[in-house]
mmCIF file of C-alpha atoms in Angstrom:
data_model
loop_
_atom_site.group_PDB
_atom_site.id
_atom_site.type_symbol
_atom_site.label_atom_id
_atom_site.label_comp_id
_atom_site.label_asym_id
_atom_site.label_seq_id
_atom_site.Cartn_x
_atom_site.Cartn_y
_atom_site.Cartn_z
ATOM 1 C CA MET A 623 -9.730 27.565 -5.914
ATOM 2 C CA LYS A 624 -8.489 25.275 -3.153
ATOM 3 C CA GLU A 625 -5.670 22.832 -3.898
ATOM 4 C CA ASN A 626 -5.593 19.308 -2.457
ATOM 5 C CA LEU A 627 -3.375 16.293 -2.766
ATOM 6 C CA LEU A 628 -5.083 13.236 -4.169
ATOM 7 C CA PHE A 629 -3.483 9.898 -3.337
ATOM 8 C CA VAL A 630 -4.651 7.004 -5.498
ATOM 9 C CA TYR A 631 -3.929 3.437 -4.457
ATOM 10 C CA ASN A 632 -3.473 0.606 -6.943
ATOM 11 C CA ALA A 633 -6.078 -1.462 -5.086
ATOM 12 C CA ASP A 634 -9.857 -1.567 -5.173
ATOM 13 C CA SER A 635 -12.165 -0.510 -2.356
ATOM 14 C CA GLY A 636 -14.500 -2.763 -0.409
ATOM 15 C CA PHE A 637 -14.377 -5.270 2.418
ATOM 16 C CA PHE A 638 -13.500 -8.360 0.365
ATOM 17 C CA ASN A 639 -10.850 -6.511 -1.643
ATOM 18 C CA THR A 640 -9.314 -5.340 1.641
ATOM 19 C CA LEU A 641 -9.234 -8.915 2.940
ATOM 20 C CA GLY A 642 -7.532 -10.022 -0.263
ATOM 21 C CA ASP A 643 -4.993 -7.203 0.037
ATOM 22 C CA ILE A 644 -4.185 -8.201 3.625
ATOM 23 C CA GLY A 645 -3.616 -11.790 2.568
ATOM 24 C CA HIS A 646 -1.474 -10.721 -0.363
ATOM 25 C CA LYS A 647 0.680 -8.485 1.876
ATOM 26 C CA ILE A 648 1.167 -11.337 4.362
ATOM 27 C CA PHE A 649 1.821 -14.239 2.005
ATOM 28 C CA SER A 650 3.365 -12.604 -1.056
ATOM 29 C CA PRO A 651 4.457 -9.043 -0.299
ATOM 30 C CA GLU A 652 7.031 -9.010 -3.112
ATOM 31 C CA THR A 653 4.232 -9.253 -5.708
ATOM 32 C CA TYR A 654 1.831 -6.801 -4.066
ATOM 33 C CA GLU A 655 0.987 -4.164 -6.706
ATOM 34 C CA CYS A 656 0.702 -1.031 -4.569
ATOM 35 C CA ASN A 657 3.917 0.254 -3.050
ATOM 36 C CA LEU A 658 1.973 3.259 -1.735
ATOM 37 C CA CYS A 659 -0.156 0.871 0.357
ATOM 38 C CA MET A 660 2.856 -1.185 1.440
ATOM 39 C CA MET A 661 4.724 1.855 2.766
ATOM 40 C CA THR A 662 1.785 3.621 4.429
ATOM 41 C CA HIS A 663 -0.311 0.791 5.871
ATOM 42 C CA GLY A 664 0.266 -2.247 8.010
ATOM 43 C CA TYR A 665 -2.038 -5.219 7.688
ATOM 44 C CA PHE A 666 -4.976 -3.540 9.409
ATOM 45 C CA SER A 667 -4.412 0.233 9.568
ATOM 46 C CA GLU A 668 -2.317 3.215 8.545
ATOM 47 C CA TYR A 669 1.039 3.677 10.196
ATOM 48 C CA LYS A 670 0.969 6.445 12.802
ATOM 49 C CA ASP A 671 4.024 8.128 11.262
ATOM 50 C CA TRP A 672 2.192 8.321 7.918
ATOM 51 C CA ARG A 673 -1.034 9.589 9.499
ATOM 52 C CA ASP A 674 0.905 12.325 11.334
ATOM 53 C CA PHE A 675 2.783 13.284 8.164
ATOM 54 C CA VAL A 676 -0.424 13.649 6.122
ATOM 55 C CA LYS A 677 -2.100 15.633 8.898
ATOM 56 C CA ASN A 678 0.797 18.121 8.907
ATOM 57 C CA LEU A 679 1.003 18.689 5.147
ATOM 58 C CA LYS A 680 0.238 22.222 3.993
ATOM 59 C CA LEU A 681 -2.426 20.843 1.621
ATOM 60 C CA ASP A 682 -5.503 18.820 2.484
ATOM 61 C CA SER A 683 -5.231 15.223 1.384
ATOM 62 C CA HIS A 684 -7.813 12.906 -0.131
ATOM 63 C CA PHE A 685 -7.459 9.193 -0.788
ATOM 64 C CA LEU A 686 -9.081 7.045 -3.458
ATOM 65 C CA HIS A 687 -8.817 3.420 -4.417
ATOM 66 C CA ARG A 688 -8.375 2.474 -8.071
ATOM 67 C CA ASP A 689 -12.083 1.742 -8.682
ATOM 68 C CA GLN A 690 -13.146 5.022 -7.045
ATOM 69 C CA PHE A 691 -10.588 6.985 -9.070
ATOM 70 C CA GLU A 692 -11.661 5.382 -12.358
ATOM 71 C CA LYS A 693 -15.286 6.241 -11.604
ATOM 72 C CA LYS A 694 -14.491 9.866 -10.719
ATOM 73 C CA PHE A 695 -11.920 10.433 -13.498
ATOM 74 C CA PRO A 696 -12.884 7.946 -16.246
ATOM 75 C CA SER A 697 -10.818 9.544 -19.010
ATOM 76 C CA THR A 698 -7.570 9.481 -17.015
ATOM 77 C CA ASN A 699 -5.224 6.732 -18.112
ATOM 78 C CA ILE A 700 -2.413 6.782 -15.550
ATOM 79 C CA SER A 701 -0.469 3.887 -14.075
ATOM 80 C CA LEU A 702 -1.224 3.570 -10.356
ATOM 81 C CA PRO A 703 -0.399 4.221 -7.585
ATOM 82 C CA ALA A 704 -0.039 7.944 -8.151
ATOM 83 C CA ILE A 705 -0.308 11.273 -6.386
ATOM 84 C CA PHE A 706 -2.048 14.250 -7.968
ATOM 85 C CA LEU A 707 -2.535 17.900 -7.230
ATOM 86 C CA GLN A 708 -6.274 18.534 -7.450
ATOM 87 C CA VAL A 709 -7.768 21.954 -8.080
ATOM 88 C CA GLY A 710 -11.539 21.765 -8.330
ATOM 89 C CA SER A 711 -12.346 18.962 -10.747
ATOM 90 C CA GLU A 712 -8.939 19.139 -12.471
ATOM 91 C CA ILE A 713 -6.001 16.912 -11.520
ATOM 92 C CA GLU A 714 -2.312 17.199 -12.309
ATOM 93 C CA LEU A 715 0.045 14.259 -11.861
ATOM 94 C CA ARG A 716 2.738 15.084 -9.314
ATOM 95 C CA VAL A 717 4.202 11.681 -8.409
ATOM 96 C CA ASP A 718 3.888 8.783 -10.815
ATOM 97 C CA SER A 719 3.933 5.058 -10.110
ATOM 98 C CA THR A 720 7.559 4.686 -11.214
ATOM 99 C CA LEU A 721 8.750 7.184 -8.597
ATOM 100 C CA ILE A 722 6.587 5.603 -5.895
ATOM 101 C CA GLU A 723 7.924 2.140 -6.745
ATOM 102 C CA LYS A 724 11.501 3.410 -6.414
ATOM 103 C CA CYS A 725 10.875 4.507 -2.821
ATOM 104 C CA LYS A 726 12.480 2.073 -0.414
ATOM 105 C CA SER A 727 11.114 3.565 2.798
ATOM 106 C CA LEU A 728 8.371 5.747 4.197
ATOM 107 C CA ASP A 729 10.929 8.522 4.685
ATOM 108 C CA ASN A 730 11.775 8.359 0.949
ATOM 109 C CA LEU A 731 8.075 8.631 0.129
ATOM 110 C CA LYS A 732 7.568 11.579 2.460
ATOM 111 C CA SER A 733 10.509 13.436 0.888
ATOM 112 C CA LEU A 734 9.146 12.732 -2.571
ATOM 113 C CA ILE A 735 5.746 14.127 -1.586
ATOM 114 C CA GLU A 736 7.220 17.233 0.036
ATOM 115 C CA ASN A 737 9.311 17.890 -3.083
ATOM 116 C CA SER A 738 6.235 17.455 -5.303
ATOM 117 C CA ILE A 739 4.356 20.042 -3.272
ATOM 118 C CA ASN A 740 7.191 22.543 -3.144
ATOM 119 C CA ASN A 741 8.311 22.223 -6.778
ATOM 120 C CA ASP A 742 6.009 22.792 -9.713
ATOM 121 C CA PRO A 743 6.870 19.983 -12.166
ATOM 122 C CA THR A 744 6.031 22.110 -15.226
#
């Protein structure tokens, strides 16, 4: 079965939620709840460096917002943001919110992701 990376943001989908996120990032970035979003997106789009990194990963990548993730995986109780390895309908946590929050730069995040792909955590 094919393996994918599943990135889950600690933010909800939708136009008005996006507007709220933009405002939060501008006016109070220190309290914004999704470090994954902060490191990978500017106010209006993904950073090119991030987009290029994801495109060149050896696994396909999929992205979900919190509400989409909870709908698709209702019995999963994981602190977000998080990154999972997905095989079919099964997911395995590879990078938890604590590790993502400790990242201080996009380069730190990219190294963390590469290590999670190359090293089986079990």
